[in-house]
Tab-separated table of C-alpha atoms and ligand atoms in Angstrom:
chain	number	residue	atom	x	y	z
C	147	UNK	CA	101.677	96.767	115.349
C	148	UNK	CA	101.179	95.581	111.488
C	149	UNK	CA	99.064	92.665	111.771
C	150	UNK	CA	100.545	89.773	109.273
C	151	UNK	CA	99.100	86.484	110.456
C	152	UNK	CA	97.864	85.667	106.587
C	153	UNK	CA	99.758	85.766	103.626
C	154	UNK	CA	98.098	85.055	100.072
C	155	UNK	CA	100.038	83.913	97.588
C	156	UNK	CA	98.648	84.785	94.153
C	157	UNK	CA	100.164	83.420	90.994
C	158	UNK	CA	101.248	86.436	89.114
C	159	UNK	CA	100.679	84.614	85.717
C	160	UNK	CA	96.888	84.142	86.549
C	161	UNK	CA	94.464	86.758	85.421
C	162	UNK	CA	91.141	85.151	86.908
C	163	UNK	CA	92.868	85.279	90.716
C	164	UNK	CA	94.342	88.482	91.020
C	165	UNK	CA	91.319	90.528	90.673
C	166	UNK	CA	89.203	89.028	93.261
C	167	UNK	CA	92.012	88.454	95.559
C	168	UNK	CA	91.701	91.444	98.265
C	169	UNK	CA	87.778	89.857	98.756
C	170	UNK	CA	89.220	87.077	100.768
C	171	UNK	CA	90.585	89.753	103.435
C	172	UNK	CA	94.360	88.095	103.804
C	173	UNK	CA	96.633	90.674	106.077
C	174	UNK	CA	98.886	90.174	102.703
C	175	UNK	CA	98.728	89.572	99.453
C	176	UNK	CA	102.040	88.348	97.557
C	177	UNK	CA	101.246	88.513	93.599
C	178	UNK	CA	104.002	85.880	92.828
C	179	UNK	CA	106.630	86.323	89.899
C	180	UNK	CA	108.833	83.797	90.872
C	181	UNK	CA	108.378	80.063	91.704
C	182	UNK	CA	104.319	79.445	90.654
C	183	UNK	CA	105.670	81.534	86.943
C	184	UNK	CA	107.281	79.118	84.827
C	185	UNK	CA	110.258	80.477	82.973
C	186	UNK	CA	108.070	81.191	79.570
C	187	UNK	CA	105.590	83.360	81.273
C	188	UNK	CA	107.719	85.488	83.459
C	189	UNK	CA	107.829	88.649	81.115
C	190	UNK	CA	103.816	88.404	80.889
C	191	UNK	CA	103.649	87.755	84.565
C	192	UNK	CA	105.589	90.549	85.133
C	193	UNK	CA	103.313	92.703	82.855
C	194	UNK	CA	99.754	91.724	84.201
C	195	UNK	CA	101.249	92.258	87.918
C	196	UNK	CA	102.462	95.769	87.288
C	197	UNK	CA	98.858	96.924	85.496
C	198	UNK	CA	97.016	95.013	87.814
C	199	UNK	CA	99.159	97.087	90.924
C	200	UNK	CA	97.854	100.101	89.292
C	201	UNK	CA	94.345	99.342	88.595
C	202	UNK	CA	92.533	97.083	90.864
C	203	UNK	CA	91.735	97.974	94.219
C	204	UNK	CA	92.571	95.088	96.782
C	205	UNK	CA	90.759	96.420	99.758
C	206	UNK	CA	91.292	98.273	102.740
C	207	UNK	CA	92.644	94.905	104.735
C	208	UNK	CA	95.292	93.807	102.604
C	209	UNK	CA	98.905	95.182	102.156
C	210	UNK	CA	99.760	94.455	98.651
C	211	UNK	CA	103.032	92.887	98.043
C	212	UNK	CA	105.394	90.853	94.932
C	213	UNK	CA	107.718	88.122	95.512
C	214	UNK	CA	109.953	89.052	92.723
C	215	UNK	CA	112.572	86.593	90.922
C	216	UNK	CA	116.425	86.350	92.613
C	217	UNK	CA	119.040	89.182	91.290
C	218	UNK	CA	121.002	85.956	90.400
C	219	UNK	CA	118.511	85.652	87.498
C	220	UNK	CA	117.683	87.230	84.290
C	221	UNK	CA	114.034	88.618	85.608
C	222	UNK	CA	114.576	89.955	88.910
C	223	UNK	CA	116.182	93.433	88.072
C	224	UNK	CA	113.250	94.140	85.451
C	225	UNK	CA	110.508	92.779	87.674
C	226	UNK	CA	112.100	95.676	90.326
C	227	UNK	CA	112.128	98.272	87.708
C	228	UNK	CA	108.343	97.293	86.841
C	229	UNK	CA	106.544	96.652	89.734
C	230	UNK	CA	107.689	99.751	92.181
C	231	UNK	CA	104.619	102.358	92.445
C	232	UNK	CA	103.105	103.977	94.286
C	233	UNK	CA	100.256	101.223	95.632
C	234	UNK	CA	102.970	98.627	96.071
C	235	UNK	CA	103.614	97.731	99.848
C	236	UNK	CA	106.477	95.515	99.640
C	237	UNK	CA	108.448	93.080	98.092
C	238	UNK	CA	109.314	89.618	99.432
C	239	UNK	CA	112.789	88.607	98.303
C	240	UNK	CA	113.154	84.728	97.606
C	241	UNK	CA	115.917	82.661	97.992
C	242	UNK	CA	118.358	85.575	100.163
C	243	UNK	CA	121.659	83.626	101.362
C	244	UNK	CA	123.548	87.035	102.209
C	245	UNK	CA	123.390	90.622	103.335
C	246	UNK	CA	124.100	91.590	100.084
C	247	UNK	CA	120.914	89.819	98.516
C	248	UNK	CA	119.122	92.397	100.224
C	249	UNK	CA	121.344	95.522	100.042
C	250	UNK	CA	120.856	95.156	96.249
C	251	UNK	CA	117.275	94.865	96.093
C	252	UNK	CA	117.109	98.145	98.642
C	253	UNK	CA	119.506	100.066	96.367
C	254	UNK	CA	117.315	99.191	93.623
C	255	UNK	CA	114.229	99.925	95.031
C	256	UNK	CA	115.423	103.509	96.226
C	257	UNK	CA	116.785	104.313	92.554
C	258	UNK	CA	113.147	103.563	91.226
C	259	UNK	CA	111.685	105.640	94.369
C	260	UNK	CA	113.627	107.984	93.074
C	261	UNK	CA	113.140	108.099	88.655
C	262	UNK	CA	109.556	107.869	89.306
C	263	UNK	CA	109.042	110.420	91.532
C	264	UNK	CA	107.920	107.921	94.344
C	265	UNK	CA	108.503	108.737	98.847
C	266	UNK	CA	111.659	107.331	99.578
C	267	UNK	CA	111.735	104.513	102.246
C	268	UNK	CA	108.092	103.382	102.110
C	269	UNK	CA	108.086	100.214	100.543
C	270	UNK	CA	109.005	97.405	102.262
C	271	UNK	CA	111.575	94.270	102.384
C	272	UNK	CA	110.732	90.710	103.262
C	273	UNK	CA	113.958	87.946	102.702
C	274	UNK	CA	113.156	84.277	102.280
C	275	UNK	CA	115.477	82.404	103.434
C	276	UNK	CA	114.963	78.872	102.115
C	277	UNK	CA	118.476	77.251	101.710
C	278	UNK	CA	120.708	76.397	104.467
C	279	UNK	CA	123.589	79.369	103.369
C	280	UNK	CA	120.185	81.419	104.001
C	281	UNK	CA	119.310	80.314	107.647
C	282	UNK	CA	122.885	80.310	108.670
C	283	UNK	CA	123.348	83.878	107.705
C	284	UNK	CA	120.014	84.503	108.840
C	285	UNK	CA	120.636	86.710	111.915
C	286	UNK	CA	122.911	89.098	109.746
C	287	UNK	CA	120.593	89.426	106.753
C	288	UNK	CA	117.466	90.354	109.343
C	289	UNK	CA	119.722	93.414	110.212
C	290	UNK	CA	120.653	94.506	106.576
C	291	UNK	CA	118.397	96.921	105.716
C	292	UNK	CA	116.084	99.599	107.677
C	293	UNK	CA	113.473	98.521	104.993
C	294	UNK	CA	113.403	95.495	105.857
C	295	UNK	CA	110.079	94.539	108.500
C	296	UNK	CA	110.313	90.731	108.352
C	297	UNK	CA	111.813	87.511	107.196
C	298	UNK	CA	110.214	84.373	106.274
C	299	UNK	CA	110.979	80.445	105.752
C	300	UNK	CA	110.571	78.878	102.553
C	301	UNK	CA	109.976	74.829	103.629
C	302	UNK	CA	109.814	73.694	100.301
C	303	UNK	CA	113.043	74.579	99.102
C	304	UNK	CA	114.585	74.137	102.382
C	305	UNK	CA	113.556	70.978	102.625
C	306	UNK	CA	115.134	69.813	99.384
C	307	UNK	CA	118.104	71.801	100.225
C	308	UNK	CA	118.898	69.887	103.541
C	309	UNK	CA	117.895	66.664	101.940
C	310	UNK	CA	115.155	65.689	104.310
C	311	UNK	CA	111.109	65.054	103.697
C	312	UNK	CA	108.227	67.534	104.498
C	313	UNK	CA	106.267	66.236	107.691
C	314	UNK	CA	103.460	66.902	109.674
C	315	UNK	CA	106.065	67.095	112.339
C	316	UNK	CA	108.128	69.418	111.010
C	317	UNK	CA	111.106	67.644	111.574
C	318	UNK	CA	113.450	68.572	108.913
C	319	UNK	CA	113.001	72.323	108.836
C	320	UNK	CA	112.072	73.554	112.474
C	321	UNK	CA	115.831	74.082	113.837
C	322	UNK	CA	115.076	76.652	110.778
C	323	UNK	CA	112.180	77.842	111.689
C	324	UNK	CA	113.696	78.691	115.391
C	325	UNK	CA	116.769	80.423	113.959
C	326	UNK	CA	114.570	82.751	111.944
C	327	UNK	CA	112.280	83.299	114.488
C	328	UNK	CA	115.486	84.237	116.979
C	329	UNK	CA	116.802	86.553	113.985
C	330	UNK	CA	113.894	88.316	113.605
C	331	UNK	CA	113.569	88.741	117.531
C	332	UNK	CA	117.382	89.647	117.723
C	333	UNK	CA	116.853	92.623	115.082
C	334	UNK	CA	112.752	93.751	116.126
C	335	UNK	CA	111.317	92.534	112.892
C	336	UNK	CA	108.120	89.787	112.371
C	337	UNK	CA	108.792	86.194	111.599
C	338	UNK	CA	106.478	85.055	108.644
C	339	UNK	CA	106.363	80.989	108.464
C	340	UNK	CA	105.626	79.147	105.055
C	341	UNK	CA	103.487	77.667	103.482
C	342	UNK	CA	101.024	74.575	104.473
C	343	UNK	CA	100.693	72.811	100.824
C	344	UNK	CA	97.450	70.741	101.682
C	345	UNK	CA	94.979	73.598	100.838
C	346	UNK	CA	92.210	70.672	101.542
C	347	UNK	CA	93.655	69.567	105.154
C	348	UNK	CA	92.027	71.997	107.107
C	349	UNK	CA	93.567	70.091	110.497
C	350	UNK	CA	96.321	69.620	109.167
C	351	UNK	CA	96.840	73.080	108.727
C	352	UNK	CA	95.156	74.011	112.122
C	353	UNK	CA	97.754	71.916	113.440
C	354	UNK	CA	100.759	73.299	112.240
C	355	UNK	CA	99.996	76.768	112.523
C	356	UNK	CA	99.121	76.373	116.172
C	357	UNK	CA	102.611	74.998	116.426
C	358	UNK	CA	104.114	77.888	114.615
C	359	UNK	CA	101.983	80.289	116.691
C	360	UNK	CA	103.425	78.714	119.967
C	361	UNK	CA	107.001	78.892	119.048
C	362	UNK	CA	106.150	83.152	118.536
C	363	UNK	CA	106.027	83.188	114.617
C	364	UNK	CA	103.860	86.563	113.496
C	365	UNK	CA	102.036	84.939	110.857
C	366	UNK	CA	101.876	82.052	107.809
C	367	UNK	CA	102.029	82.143	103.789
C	368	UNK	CA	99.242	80.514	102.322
C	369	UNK	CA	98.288	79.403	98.702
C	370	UNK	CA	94.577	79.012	99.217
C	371	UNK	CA	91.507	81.541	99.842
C	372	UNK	CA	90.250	78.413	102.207
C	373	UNK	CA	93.436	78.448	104.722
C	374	UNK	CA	93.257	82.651	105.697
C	375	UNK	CA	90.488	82.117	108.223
C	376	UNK	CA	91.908	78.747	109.823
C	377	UNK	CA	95.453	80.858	110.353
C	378	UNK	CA	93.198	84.170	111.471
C	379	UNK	CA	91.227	81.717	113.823
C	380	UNK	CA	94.224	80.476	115.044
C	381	UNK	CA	96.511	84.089	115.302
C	382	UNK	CA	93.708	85.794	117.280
C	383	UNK	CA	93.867	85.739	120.376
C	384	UNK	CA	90.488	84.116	122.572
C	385	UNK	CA	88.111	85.942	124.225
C	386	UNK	CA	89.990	84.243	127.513
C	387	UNK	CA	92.965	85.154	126.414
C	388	UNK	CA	92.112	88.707	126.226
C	389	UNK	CA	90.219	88.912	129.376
C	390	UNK	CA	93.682	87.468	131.267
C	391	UNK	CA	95.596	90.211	129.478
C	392	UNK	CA	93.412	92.949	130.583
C	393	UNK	CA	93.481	91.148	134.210
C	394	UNK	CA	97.503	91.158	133.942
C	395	UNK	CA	97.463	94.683	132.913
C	396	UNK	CA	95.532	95.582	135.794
C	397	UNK	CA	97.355	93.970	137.931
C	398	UNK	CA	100.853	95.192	136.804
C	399	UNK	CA	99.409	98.688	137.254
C	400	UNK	CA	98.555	98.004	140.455
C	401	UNK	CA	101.759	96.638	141.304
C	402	UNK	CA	103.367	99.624	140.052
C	403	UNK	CA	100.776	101.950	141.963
C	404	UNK	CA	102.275	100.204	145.197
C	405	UNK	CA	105.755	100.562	144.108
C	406	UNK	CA	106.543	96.893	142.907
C	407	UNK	CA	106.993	95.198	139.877
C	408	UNK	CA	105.431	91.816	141.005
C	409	UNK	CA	101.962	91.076	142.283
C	410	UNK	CA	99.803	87.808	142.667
C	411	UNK	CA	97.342	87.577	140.402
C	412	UNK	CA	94.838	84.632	141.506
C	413	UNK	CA	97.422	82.196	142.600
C	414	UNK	CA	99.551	83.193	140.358
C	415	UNK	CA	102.634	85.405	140.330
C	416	UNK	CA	102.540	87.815	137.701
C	417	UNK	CA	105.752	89.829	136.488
C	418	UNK	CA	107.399	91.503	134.196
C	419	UNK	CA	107.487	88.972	131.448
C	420	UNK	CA	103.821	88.123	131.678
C	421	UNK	CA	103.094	91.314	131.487
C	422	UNK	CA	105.030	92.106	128.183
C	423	UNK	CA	103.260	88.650	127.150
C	424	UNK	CA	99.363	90.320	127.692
C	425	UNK	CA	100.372	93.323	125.927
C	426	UNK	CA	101.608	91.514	123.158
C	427	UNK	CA	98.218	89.958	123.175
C	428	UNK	CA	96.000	93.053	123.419
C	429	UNK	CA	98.436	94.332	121.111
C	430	UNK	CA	97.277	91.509	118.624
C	431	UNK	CA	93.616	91.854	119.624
C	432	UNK	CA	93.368	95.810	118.891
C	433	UNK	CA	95.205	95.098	115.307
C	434	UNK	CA	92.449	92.673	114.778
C	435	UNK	CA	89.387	94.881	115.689
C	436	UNK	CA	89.086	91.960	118.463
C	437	UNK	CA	86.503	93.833	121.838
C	438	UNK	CA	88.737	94.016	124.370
C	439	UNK	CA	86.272	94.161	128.019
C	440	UNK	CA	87.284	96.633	130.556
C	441	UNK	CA	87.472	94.392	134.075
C	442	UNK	CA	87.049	96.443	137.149
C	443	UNK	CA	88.969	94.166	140.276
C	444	UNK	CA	89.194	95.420	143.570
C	445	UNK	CA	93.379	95.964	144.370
F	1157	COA	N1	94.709	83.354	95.091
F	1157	COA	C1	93.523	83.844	94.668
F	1157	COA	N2	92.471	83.082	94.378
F	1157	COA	C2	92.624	81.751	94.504
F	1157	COA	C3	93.832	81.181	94.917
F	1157	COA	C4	94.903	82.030	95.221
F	1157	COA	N3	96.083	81.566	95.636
F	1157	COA	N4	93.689	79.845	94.957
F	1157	COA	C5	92.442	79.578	94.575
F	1157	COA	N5	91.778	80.717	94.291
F	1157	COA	C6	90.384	80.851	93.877
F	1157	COA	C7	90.106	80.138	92.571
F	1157	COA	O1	90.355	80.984	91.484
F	1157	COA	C8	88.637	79.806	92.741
F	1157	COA	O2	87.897	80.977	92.487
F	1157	COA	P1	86.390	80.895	91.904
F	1157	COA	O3	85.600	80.162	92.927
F	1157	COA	O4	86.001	82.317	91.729
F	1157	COA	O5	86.512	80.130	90.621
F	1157	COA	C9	88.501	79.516	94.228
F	1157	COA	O6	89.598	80.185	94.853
F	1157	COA	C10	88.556	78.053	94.564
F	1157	COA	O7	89.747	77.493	94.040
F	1157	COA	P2	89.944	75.911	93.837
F	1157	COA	O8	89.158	75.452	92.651
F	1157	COA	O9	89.685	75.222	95.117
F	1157	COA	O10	91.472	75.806	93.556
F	1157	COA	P3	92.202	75.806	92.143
F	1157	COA	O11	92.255	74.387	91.642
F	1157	COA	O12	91.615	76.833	91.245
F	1157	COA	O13	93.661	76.260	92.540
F	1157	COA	C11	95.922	76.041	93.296
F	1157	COA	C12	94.498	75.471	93.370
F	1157	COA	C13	96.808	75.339	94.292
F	1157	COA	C14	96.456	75.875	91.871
F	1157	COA	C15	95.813	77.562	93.637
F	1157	COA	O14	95.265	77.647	94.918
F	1157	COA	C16	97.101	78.332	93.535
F	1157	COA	O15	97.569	78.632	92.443
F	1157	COA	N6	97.690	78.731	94.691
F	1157	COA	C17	98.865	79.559	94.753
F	1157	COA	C18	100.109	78.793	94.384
F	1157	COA	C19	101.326	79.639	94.529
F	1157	COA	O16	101.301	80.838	94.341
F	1157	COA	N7	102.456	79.015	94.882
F	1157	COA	C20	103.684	79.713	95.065
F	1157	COA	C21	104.043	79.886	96.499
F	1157	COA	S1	104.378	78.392	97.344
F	1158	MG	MG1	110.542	78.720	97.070
């Protein structure tokens, strides 16, 4: 399992951030070309990102990545050409409102693969959906390429899209956030929510990532160093949490020793989805480096 619970948005324009960034230990890092660039600094953006992909380490916890700028514009095919190599991870594709968003992108990304020499397949596709043609056509896009390992929400622009107001709530986007969170499930890839704009509201934050966690999201953009350990506090699972798993597991293998698939576990009954729910948790907890106990129970 790739763990993703953090993602690190880094402006691509900024030389003092993207050195230091792999310090602050975020599962990702997204060196940004596209909305924190304004449109006079793209080319330079674009320049500093690709040297800076081939000459500064980011650390043995982070899996470097670029949001690039839309096809539909006039950076996004150079900002392809220049940032594929060989210590680039993946690409996060803003703004995708069809299949062919992301077909494009892959077809581009496996020409420069190939003209510079590079394994084919290895580098990753994220989609952003972030306008309403986006989430509607979300369960088809999650499916369009074998490249592709998650899709994300972009609340900003959503939000202005559908006409509503950010809020602590969520209200306006989280009918979006469930239909990408269902795509994803529907075609086995992560579900990546956006980002919490308050860098200073650490409850805030708390708060809505808990949500997020709860509905089954895999992770949550960030723009500041301060927010990766609140969303890392939150994605982990608890020592408790763990120690049920384990018990589950134990159970279930007892269960199965005796020829069933159910089994009470305390007073409760524990089955088949529980059981996919506590490996998904020690699943989480071994991607971490979380110590998992071993619990001997009598059967
Ligand atoms: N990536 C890397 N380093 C960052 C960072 C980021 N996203 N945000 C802040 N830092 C660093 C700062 O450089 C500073 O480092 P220093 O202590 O070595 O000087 C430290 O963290 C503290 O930063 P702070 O002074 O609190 O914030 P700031 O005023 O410098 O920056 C923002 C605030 C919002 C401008 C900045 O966090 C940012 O640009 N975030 C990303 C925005 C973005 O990419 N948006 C697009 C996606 S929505
Ligand atoms: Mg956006």
């Amino acid at each position: 399992m790739k763990l993703r619970r953090s993602r690190l948005y880094v402006p691509g324009n900024n030389p003092k951030m993207i050195p230091p960034a792999g310090l602050y230990c975020s599962d990702v890092i997204s060196l940004d070309l596209e909305d924190s660039v304004g449109p006079e600094f793209k080319v330079d953006a674009r320049m500093l990102v690709s040297e800076a992909l081939k000459v500064i380490d980011f650390g043995p916890c982070t899996e470097v990545t670029v949001r690039i700028n839309p096809l539909s514009t006039p950076w996004g095919k150079w900002d392809i050409e220049q940032v594929v190599c060989e210590k680039l991870s993946g690409i996060y594709i803003p703004k995708v409102e069809s299949v062919e968003d992301v077909i494009q992108v892959d077809e581009m990304v496996s020409r420069m693969e190939e003209r510079k020499g590079l394994e084919r397949g290895r580098i990753k596709l994220f989609a952003t959906m972030e306008t309403a043609k986006g989430i509607i056509n979300a369960p088809e896009i999650a499916r369009a390429s074998k490249r592709l390992e998650g899709i994300t929400i972009g609340g900003e622009d959503l939000t202005a899209d559908l006409g509503g107001e950010r809020s602590a709530d969520g209200l306006a986007i989280n009918t979006a956030r469930s239909l990408i969170l269902l795509a994803a499930r529907a075609a086995g890839i992560q579900a990546i929510d956006t980002v919490y704009s308050d860098f200073e509201d650490e409850e805030g934050l708390r708060r809505e990532t808990t949500m997020i966690k709860k509905m089954g999201f895999d992770g949550k953009a960030c723009i500041h160093p301060l927010q990766i350990e609140v969303i890392h506090e939150v994605f982990n699972p608890t020592q408790e949490e763990i120690r049920y798993a384990v018990r589950v597991t134990n159970a279930i293998e007892r269960a199965r020793k005796k020829g069933s698939g159910v089994i009470a576990l305390g007073k409760k009954m524990v089955d088949r989805p529980i059981a996919l729910k506590a490996e998904r948790i020690l699943a989480r907890a071994r991607a971490a480096e979380l110590s998992i106990p071993e619990i001997e129970e009598e059967g």
